[in-house]
mmCIF file of C-alpha atoms in Angstrom:
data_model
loop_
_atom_site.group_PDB
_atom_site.id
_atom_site.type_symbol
_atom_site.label_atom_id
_atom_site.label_comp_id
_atom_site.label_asym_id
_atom_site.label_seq_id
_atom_site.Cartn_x
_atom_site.Cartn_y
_atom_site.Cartn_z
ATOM 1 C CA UNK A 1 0.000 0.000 0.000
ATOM 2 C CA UNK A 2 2.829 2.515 -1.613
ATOM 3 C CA UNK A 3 1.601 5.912 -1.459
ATOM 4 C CA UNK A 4 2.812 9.120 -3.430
ATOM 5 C CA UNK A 5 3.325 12.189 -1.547
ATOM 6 C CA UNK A 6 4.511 14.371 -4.931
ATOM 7 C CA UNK A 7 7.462 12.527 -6.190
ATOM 8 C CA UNK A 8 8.297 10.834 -3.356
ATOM 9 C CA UNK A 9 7.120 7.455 -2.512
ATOM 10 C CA UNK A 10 6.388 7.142 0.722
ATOM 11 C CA UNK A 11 7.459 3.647 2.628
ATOM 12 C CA UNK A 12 4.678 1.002 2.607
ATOM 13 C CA UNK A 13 2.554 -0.117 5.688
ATOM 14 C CA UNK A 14 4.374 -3.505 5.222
ATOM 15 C CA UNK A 15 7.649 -2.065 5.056
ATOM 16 C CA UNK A 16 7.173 -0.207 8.019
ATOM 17 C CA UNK A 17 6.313 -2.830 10.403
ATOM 18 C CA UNK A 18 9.095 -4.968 8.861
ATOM 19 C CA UNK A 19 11.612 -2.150 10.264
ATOM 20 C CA UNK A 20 10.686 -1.789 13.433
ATOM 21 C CA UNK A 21 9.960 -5.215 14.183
ATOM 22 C CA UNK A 22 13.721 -5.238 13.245
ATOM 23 C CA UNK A 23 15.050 -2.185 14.866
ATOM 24 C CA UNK A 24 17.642 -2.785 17.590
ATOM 25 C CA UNK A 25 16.398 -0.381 20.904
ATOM 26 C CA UNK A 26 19.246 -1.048 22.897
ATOM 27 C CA UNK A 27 16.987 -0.970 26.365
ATOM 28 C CA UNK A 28 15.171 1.987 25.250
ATOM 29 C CA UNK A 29 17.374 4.466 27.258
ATOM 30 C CA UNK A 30 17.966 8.026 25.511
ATOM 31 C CA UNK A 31 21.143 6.855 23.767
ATOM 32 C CA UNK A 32 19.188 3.869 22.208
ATOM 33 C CA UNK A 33 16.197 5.524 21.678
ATOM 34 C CA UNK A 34 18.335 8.428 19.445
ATOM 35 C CA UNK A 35 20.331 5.791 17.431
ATOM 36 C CA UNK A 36 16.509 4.120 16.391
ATOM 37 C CA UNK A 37 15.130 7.400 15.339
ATOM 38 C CA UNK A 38 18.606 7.719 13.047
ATOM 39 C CA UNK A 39 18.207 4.082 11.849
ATOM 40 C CA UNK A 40 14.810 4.789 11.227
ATOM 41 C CA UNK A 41 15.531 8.167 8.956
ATOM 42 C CA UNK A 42 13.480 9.826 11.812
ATOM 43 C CA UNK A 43 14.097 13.364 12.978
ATOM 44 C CA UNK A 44 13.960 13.652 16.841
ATOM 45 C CA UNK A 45 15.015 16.481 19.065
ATOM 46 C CA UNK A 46 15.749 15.120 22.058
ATOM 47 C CA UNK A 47 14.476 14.423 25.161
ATOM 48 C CA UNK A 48 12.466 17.418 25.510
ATOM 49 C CA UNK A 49 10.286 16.887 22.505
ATOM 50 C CA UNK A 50 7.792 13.327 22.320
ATOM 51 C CA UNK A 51 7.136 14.048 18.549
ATOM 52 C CA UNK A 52 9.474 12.462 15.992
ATOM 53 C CA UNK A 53 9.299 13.633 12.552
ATOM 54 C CA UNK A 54 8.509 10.981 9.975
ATOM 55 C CA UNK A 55 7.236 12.595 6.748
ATOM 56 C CA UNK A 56 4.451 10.366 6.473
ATOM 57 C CA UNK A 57 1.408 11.546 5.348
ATOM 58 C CA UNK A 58 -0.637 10.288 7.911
ATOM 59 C CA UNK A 59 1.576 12.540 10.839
ATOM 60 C CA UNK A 60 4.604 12.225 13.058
ATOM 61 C CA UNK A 61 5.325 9.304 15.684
ATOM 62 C CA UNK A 62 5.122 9.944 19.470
ATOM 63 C CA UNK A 63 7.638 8.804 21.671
ATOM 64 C CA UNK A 64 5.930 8.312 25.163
ATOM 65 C CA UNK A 65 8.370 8.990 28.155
ATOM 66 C CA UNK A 66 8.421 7.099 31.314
ATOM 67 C CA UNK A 67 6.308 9.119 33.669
ATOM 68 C CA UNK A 68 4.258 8.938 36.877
ATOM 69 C CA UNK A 69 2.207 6.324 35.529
ATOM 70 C CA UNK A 70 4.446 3.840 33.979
ATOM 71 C CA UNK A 71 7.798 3.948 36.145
ATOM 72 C CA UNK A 72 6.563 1.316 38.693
ATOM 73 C CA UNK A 73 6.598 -0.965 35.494
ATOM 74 C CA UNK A 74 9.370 -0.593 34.250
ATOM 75 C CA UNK A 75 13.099 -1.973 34.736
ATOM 76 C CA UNK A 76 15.608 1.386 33.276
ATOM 77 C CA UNK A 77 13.462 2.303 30.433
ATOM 78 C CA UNK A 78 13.005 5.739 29.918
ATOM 79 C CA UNK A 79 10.415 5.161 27.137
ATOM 80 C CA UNK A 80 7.507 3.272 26.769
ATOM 81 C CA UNK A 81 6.466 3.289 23.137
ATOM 82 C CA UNK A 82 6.718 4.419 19.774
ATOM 83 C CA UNK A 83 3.685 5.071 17.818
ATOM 84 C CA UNK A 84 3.310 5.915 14.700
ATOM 85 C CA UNK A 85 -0.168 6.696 13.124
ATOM 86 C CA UNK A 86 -1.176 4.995 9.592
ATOM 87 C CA UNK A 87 -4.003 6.417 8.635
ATOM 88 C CA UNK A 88 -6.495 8.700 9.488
ATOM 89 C CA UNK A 89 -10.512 8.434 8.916
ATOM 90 C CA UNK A 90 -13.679 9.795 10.164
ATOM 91 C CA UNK A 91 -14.289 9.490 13.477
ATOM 92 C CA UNK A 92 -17.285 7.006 13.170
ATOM 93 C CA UNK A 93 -17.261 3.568 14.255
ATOM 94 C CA UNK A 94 -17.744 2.011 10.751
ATOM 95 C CA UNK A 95 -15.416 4.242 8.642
ATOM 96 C CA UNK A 96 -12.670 3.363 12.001
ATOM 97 C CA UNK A 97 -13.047 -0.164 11.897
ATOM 98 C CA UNK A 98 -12.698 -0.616 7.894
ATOM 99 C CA UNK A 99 -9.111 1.552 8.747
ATOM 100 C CA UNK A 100 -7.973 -0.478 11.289
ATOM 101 C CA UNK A 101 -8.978 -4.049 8.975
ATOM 102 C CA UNK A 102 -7.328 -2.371 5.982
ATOM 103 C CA UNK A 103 -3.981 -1.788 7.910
ATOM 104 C CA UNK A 104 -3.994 -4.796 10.108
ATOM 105 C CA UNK A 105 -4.501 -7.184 6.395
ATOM 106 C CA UNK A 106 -1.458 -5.763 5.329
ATOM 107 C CA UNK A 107 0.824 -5.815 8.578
ATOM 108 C CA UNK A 108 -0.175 -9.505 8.761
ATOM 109 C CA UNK A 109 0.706 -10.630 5.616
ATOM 110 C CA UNK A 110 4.330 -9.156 6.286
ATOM 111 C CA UNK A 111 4.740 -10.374 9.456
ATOM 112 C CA UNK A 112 2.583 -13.320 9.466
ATOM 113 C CA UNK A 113 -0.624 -14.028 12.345
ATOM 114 C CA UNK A 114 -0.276 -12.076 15.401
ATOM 115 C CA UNK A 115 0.315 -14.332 18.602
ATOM 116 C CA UNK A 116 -1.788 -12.234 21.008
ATOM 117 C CA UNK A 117 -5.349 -9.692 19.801
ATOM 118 C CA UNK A 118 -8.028 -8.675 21.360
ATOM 119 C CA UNK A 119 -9.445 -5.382 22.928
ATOM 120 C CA UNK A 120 -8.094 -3.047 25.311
ATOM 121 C CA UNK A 121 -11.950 -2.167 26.244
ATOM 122 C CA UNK A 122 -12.017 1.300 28.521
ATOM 123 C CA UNK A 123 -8.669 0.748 29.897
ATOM 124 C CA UNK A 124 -5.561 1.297 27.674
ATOM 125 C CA UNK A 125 -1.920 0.363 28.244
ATOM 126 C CA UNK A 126 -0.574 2.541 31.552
ATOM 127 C CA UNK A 127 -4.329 3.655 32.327
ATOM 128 C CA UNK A 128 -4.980 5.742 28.813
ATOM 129 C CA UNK A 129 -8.487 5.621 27.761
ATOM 130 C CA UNK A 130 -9.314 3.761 24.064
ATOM 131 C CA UNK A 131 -11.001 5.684 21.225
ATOM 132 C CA UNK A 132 -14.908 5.092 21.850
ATOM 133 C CA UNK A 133 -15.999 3.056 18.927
ATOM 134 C CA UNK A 134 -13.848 0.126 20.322
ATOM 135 C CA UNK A 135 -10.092 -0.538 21.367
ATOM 136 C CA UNK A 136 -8.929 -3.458 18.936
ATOM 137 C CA UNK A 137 -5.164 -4.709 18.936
ATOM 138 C CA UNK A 138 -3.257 -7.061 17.444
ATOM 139 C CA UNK A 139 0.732 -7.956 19.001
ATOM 140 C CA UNK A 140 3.492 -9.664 17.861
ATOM 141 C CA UNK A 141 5.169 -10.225 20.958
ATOM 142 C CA UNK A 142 8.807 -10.418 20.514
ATOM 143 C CA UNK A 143 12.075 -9.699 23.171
ATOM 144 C CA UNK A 144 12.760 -7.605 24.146
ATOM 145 C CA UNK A 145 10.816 -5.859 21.918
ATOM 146 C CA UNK A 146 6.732 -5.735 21.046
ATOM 147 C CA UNK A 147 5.314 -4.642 18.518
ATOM 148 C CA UNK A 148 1.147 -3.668 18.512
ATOM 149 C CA UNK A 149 -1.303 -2.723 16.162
ATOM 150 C CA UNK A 150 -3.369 -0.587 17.792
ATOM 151 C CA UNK A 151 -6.782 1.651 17.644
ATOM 152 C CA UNK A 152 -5.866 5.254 18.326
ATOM 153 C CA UNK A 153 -7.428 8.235 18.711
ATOM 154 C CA UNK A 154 -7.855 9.209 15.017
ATOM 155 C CA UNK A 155 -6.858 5.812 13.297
ATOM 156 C CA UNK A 156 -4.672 2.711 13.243
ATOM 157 C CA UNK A 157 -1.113 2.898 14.995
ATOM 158 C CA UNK A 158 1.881 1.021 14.862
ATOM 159 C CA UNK A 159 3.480 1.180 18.256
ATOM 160 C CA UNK A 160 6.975 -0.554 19.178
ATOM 161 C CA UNK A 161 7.365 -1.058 22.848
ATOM 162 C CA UNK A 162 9.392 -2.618 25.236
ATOM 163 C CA UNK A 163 7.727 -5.873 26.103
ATOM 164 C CA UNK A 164 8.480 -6.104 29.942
ATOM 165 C CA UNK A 165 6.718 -3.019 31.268
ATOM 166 C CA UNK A 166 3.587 -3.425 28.961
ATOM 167 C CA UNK A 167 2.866 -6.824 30.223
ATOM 168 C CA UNK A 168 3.750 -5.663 33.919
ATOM 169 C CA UNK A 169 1.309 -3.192 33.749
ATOM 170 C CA UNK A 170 -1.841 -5.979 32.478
ATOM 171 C CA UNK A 171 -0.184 -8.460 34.578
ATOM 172 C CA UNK A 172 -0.526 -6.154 37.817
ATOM 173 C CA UNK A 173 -3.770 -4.801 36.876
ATOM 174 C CA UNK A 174 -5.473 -8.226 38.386
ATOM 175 C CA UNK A 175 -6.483 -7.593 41.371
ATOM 176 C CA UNK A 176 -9.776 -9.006 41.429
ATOM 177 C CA UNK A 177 -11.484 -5.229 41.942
ATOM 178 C CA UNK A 178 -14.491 -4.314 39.194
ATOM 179 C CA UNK A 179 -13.315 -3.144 36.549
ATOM 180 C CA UNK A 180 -9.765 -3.388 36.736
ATOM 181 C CA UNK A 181 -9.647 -5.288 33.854
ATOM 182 C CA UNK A 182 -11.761 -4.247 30.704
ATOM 183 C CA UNK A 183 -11.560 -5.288 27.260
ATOM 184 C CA UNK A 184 -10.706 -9.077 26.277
ATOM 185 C CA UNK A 185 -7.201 -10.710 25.733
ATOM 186 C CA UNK A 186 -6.748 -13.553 23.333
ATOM 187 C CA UNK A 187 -3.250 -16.027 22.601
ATOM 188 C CA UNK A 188 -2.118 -18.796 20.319
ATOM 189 C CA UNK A 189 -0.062 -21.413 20.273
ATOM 190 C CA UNK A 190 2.474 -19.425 18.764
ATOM 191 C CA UNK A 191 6.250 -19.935 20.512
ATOM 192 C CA UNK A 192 6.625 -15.856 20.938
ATOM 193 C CA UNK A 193 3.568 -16.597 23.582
ATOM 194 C CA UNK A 194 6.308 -18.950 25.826
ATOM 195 C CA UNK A 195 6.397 -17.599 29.442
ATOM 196 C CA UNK A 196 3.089 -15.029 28.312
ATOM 197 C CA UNK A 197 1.193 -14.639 31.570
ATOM 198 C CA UNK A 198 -2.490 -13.865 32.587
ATOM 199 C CA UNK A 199 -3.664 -11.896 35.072
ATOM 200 C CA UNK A 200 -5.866 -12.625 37.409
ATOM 201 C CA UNK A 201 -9.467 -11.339 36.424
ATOM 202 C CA UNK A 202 -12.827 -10.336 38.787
ATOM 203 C CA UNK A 203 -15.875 -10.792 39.192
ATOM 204 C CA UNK A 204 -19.174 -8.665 38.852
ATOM 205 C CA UNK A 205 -20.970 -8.128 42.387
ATOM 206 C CA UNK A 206 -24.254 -6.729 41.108
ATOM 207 C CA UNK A 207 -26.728 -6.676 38.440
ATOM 208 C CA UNK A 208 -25.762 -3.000 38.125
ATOM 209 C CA UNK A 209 -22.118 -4.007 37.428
ATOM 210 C CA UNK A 210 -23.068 -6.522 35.273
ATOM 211 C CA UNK A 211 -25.130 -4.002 33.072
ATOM 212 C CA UNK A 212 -22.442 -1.604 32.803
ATOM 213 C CA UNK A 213 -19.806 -4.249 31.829
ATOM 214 C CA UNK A 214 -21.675 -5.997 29.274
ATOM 215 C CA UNK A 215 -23.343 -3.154 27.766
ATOM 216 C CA UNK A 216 -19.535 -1.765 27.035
ATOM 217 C CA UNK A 217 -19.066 -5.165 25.684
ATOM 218 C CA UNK A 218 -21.488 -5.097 23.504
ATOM 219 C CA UNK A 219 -22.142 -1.722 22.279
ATOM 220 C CA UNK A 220 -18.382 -1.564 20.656
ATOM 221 C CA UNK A 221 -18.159 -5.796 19.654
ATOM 222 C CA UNK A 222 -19.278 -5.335 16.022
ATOM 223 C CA UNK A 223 -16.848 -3.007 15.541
ATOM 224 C CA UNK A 224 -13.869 -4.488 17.535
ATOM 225 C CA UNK A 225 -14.903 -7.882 15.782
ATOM 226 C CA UNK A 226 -14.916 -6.261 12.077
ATOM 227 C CA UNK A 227 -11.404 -4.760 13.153
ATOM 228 C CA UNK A 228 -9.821 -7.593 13.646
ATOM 229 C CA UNK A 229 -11.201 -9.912 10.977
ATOM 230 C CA UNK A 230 -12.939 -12.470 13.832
ATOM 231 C CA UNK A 231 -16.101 -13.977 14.243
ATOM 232 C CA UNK A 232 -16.985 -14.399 18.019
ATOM 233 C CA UNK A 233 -19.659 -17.226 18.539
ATOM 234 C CA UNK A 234 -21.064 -16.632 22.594
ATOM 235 C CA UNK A 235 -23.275 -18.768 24.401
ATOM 236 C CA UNK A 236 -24.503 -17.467 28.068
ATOM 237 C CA UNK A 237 -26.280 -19.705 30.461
ATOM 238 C CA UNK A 238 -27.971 -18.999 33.490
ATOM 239 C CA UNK A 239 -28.245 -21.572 36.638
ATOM 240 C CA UNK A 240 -31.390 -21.298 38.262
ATOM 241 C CA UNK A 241 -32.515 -23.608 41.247
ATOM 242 C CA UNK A 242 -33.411 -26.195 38.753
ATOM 243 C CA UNK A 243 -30.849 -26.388 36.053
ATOM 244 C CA UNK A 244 -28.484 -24.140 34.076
ATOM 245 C CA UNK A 245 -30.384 -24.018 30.849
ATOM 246 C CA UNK A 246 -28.809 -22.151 27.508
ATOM 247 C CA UNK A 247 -30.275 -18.831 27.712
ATOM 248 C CA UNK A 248 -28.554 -16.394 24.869
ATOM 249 C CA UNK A 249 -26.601 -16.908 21.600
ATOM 250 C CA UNK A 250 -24.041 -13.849 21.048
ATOM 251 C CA UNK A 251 -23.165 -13.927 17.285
ATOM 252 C CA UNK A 252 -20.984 -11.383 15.923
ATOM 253 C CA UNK A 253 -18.660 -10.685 12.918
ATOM 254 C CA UNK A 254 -19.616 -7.725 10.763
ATOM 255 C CA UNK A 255 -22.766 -7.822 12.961
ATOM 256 C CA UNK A 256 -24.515 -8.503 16.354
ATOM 257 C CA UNK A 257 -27.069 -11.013 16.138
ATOM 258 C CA UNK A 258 -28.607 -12.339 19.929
ATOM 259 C CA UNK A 259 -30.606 -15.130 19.980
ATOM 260 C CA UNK A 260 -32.683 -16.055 22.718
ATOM 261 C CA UNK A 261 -33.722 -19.901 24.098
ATOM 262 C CA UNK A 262 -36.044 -18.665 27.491
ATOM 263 C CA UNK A 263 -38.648 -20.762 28.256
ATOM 264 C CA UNK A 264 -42.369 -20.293 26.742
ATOM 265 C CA UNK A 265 -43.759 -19.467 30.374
ATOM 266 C CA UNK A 266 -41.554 -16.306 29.637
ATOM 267 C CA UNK A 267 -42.822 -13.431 27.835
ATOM 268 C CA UNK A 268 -40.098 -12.516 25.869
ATOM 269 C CA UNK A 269 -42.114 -10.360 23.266
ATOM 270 C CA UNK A 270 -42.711 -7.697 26.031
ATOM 271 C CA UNK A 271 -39.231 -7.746 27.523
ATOM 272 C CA UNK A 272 -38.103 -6.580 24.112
ATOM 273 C CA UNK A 273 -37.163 -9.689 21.743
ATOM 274 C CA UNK A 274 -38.331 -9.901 18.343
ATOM 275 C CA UNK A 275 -39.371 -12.768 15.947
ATOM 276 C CA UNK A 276 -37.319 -13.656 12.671
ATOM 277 C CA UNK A 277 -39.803 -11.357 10.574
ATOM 278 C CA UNK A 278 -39.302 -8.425 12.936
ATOM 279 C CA UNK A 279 -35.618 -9.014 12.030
ATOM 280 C CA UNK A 280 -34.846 -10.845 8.771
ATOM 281 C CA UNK A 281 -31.240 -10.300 8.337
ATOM 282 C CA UNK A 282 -30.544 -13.064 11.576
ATOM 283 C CA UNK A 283 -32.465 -15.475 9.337
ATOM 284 C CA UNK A 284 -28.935 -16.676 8.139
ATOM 285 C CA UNK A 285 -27.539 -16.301 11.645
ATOM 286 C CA UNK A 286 -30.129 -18.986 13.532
ATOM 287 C CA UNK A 287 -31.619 -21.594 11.423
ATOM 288 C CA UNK A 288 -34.263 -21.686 13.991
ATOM 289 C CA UNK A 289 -37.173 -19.149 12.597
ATOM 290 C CA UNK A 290 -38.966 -20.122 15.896
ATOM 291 C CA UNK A 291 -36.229 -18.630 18.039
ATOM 292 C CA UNK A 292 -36.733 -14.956 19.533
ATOM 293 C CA UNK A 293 -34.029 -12.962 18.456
ATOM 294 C CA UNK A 294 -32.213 -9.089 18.080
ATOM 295 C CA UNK A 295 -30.304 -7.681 15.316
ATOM 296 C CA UNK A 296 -28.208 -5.441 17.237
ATOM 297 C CA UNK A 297 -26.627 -4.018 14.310
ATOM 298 C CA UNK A 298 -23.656 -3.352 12.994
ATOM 299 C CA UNK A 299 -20.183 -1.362 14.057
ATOM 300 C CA UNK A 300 -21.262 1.781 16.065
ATOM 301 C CA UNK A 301 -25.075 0.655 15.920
ATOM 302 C CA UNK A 302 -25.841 -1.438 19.065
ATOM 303 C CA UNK A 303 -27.228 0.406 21.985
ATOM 304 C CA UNK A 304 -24.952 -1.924 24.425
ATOM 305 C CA UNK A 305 -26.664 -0.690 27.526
ATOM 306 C CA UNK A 306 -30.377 -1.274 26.199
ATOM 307 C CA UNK A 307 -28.829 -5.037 25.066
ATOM 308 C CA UNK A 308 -27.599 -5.414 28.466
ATOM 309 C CA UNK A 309 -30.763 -4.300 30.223
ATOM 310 C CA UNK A 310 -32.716 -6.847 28.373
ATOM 311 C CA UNK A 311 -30.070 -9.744 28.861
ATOM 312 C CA UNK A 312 -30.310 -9.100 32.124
ATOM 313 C CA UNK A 313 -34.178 -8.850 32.891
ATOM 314 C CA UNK A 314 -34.492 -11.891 30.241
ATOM 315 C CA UNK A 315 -32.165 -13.886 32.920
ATOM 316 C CA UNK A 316 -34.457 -12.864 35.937
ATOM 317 C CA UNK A 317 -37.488 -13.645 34.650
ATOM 318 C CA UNK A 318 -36.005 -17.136 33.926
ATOM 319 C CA UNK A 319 -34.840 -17.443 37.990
ATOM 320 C CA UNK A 320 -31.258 -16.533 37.322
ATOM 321 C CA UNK A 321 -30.621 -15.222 40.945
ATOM 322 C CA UNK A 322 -27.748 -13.577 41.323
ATOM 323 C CA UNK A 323 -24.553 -12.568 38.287
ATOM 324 C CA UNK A 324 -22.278 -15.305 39.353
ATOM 325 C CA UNK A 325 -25.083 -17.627 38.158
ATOM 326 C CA UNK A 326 -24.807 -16.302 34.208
ATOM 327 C CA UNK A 327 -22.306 -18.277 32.683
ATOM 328 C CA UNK A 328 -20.522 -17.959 29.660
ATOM 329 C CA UNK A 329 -20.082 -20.838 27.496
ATOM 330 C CA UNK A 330 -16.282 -22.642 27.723
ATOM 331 C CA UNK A 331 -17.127 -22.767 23.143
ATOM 332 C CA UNK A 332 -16.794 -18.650 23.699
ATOM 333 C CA UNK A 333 -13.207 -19.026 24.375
ATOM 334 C CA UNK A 334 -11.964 -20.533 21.218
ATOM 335 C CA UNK A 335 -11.570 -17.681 18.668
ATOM 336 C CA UNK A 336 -10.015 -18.208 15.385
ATOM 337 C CA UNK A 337 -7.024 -20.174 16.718
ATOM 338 C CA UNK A 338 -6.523 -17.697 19.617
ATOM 339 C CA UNK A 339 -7.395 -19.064 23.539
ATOM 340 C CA UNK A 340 -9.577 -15.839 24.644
ATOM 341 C CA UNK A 341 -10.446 -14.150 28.678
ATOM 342 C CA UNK A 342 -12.969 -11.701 28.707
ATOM 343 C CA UNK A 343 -11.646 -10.119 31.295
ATOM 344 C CA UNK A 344 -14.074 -7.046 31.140
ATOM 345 C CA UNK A 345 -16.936 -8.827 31.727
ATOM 346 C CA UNK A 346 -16.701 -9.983 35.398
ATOM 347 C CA UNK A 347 -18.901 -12.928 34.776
ATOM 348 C CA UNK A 348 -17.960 -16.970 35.007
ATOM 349 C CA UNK A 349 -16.842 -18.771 32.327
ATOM 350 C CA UNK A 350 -17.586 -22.468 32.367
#
């Protein structure tokens, strides 16, 4: 994906990533940090500054100093990251996620399938906050070196980072309160993953917690999913005092299809679920045209907190008691290859 700036060709996507996954950082101390700015062609100057000059056309890197927030993770760093944006695009969810897809095709066929992806959710790296239409990634985790694919503020960025203080920073973030983990966090099999660990996650305490969490979940999932190229297939089940019966079917790729198995004695047309004619474009999502259903839409059209309001009434009406009695399905952890913890949500898998 060459582009011309006047005469000039500018250095591809692919290119790019091929560079910096190569680029020595020698401990990412000033020194180290000023001989990869050279190596890249960059123009940096100095420690006082955290732009670089790149003379891409989609803006200049940032180089993100170790501050307040990140020196507790780190090990004699004195930077965190380099990002570089790759390409802007309107602000809305759809025209974000097609931007991130578009870049993240072309980093992987240079440097192959990510080992880890996921989302960030509400809680970026060193407590930043993700764009709101979703916070995708994609990392090939190297050492000492990382490098991410990641949703900013205005469109896809590259960022190189050391690998040590990122991971500190999830790693230490499990500490069982709500909400210290958002987003979701998926690995392969790959052998960059070897000695990867996983924090610890929580668990939701309330109803009101659990509406807030999945709603989040849900409202940015078409988006995040489209981003990334992944279908995730999610069933929920709720125990009751007689059984744990298969309540809800999250489907979502380029869309968010929820399909609903309550019993009859339930009255799901006035909690809010629809039939198969009331939404036609699931009829290729559930082969069932008996089963009550929502199409939620694609990127940037669910209303995630409305969705979680009537999950969440559907599963008391049907005696779910308390959250730590909906379940999600073990099947929702197997992702395209990629072992996933959805950490943000707070609720049991099993």
């Amino acid at each position: 994906m060459s582009e011309q700036r006047g005469s000039i060709e500018e250095e591809s996507i692919a290119d790019l990533a091929r560079r910096l996954v190569a680029a020595n950082t020698d401990g990412w101390t000033p020194d180290g940090v000023k001989a990869l700015v050279a190596e890249l062609g960059w123009t940096w100057n100095g420690p006082a500054h955290d732009a670089v000059l790149t003379g891409r056309s989609s803006g200049n890197a940032r180089l993100r100093p170790v501050g307040e927030y990140e020196e507790r993770y780190t090990d004699g760093e004195s930077y965190v990251e380099l990002a570089v944006p790759l390409a802007t695009a309107p602000l809305e969810a759809a025209a974000q996620a097609t931007a991130f897809r578009t870049v993240q095709q072309e980093v992987t066929a240079a440097l192959g399938k990510p080992s880890v992806m996921g989302s960030h959710g509400g809680l970026g790296p060193f407590y930043d906050s993700g764009p709101i239409w979703g916070a995708p990634f994609m990392r090939w985790r190297g050492s000492p070196d990382t490098l991410e694919l990641r949703a900013g503020k205005a469109g896809p960025e590259l960022v190189l980072q050391p690998t040590g203080p990122a991971e500190n920073w999830f790693w230490r973030q499990g500490i069982g309160e709500e909400h210290s983990i958002s987003g979701f966090f998926g690995s392969n099999r790959d052998q960059a993953n070897a000695g990867l660990g996983f924090p610890g996650g929580w668990t939701a305490r309330s109803w009101e917690t659990v509406t807030r969490s999945l709603g989040d979940f849900l409202g940015a999932l078409p988006a995040e999913t489209t981003a990334l190229g992944i279908r995730i297939g999610m069933p929920f089940y709720g125990r009751t005092e007689r059984s744990a019966p298969l309540l809800f079917d999250v489907t979502c790729g380029d869309r968010l299809s929820i399909g609903c198995f309550a019993p009859d004695d339930v009255d799901l047309a006035a909690l809010g679920w629809g039939t198969v004619a009331d939404h036609p474009g699931t009829a290729s999502v559930f082969s069932d045209d008996d089963l009550w259903r929502v199409d939620a839409g694609g990127p940037g059209e669910p209303k995630g907190h409305a969705l979680a309001e009537l999950l969440v009434a559907t599963a008391k009406a049907v005696g779910v008691s308390q959250p730590t009695d909906l379940i999600v399905g073990g099947e929702a952890e197997y992702v395209d290859g990629y072992y996933v913890n959805y950490y943000g949500l707070g609720l049991r898998t099993g």
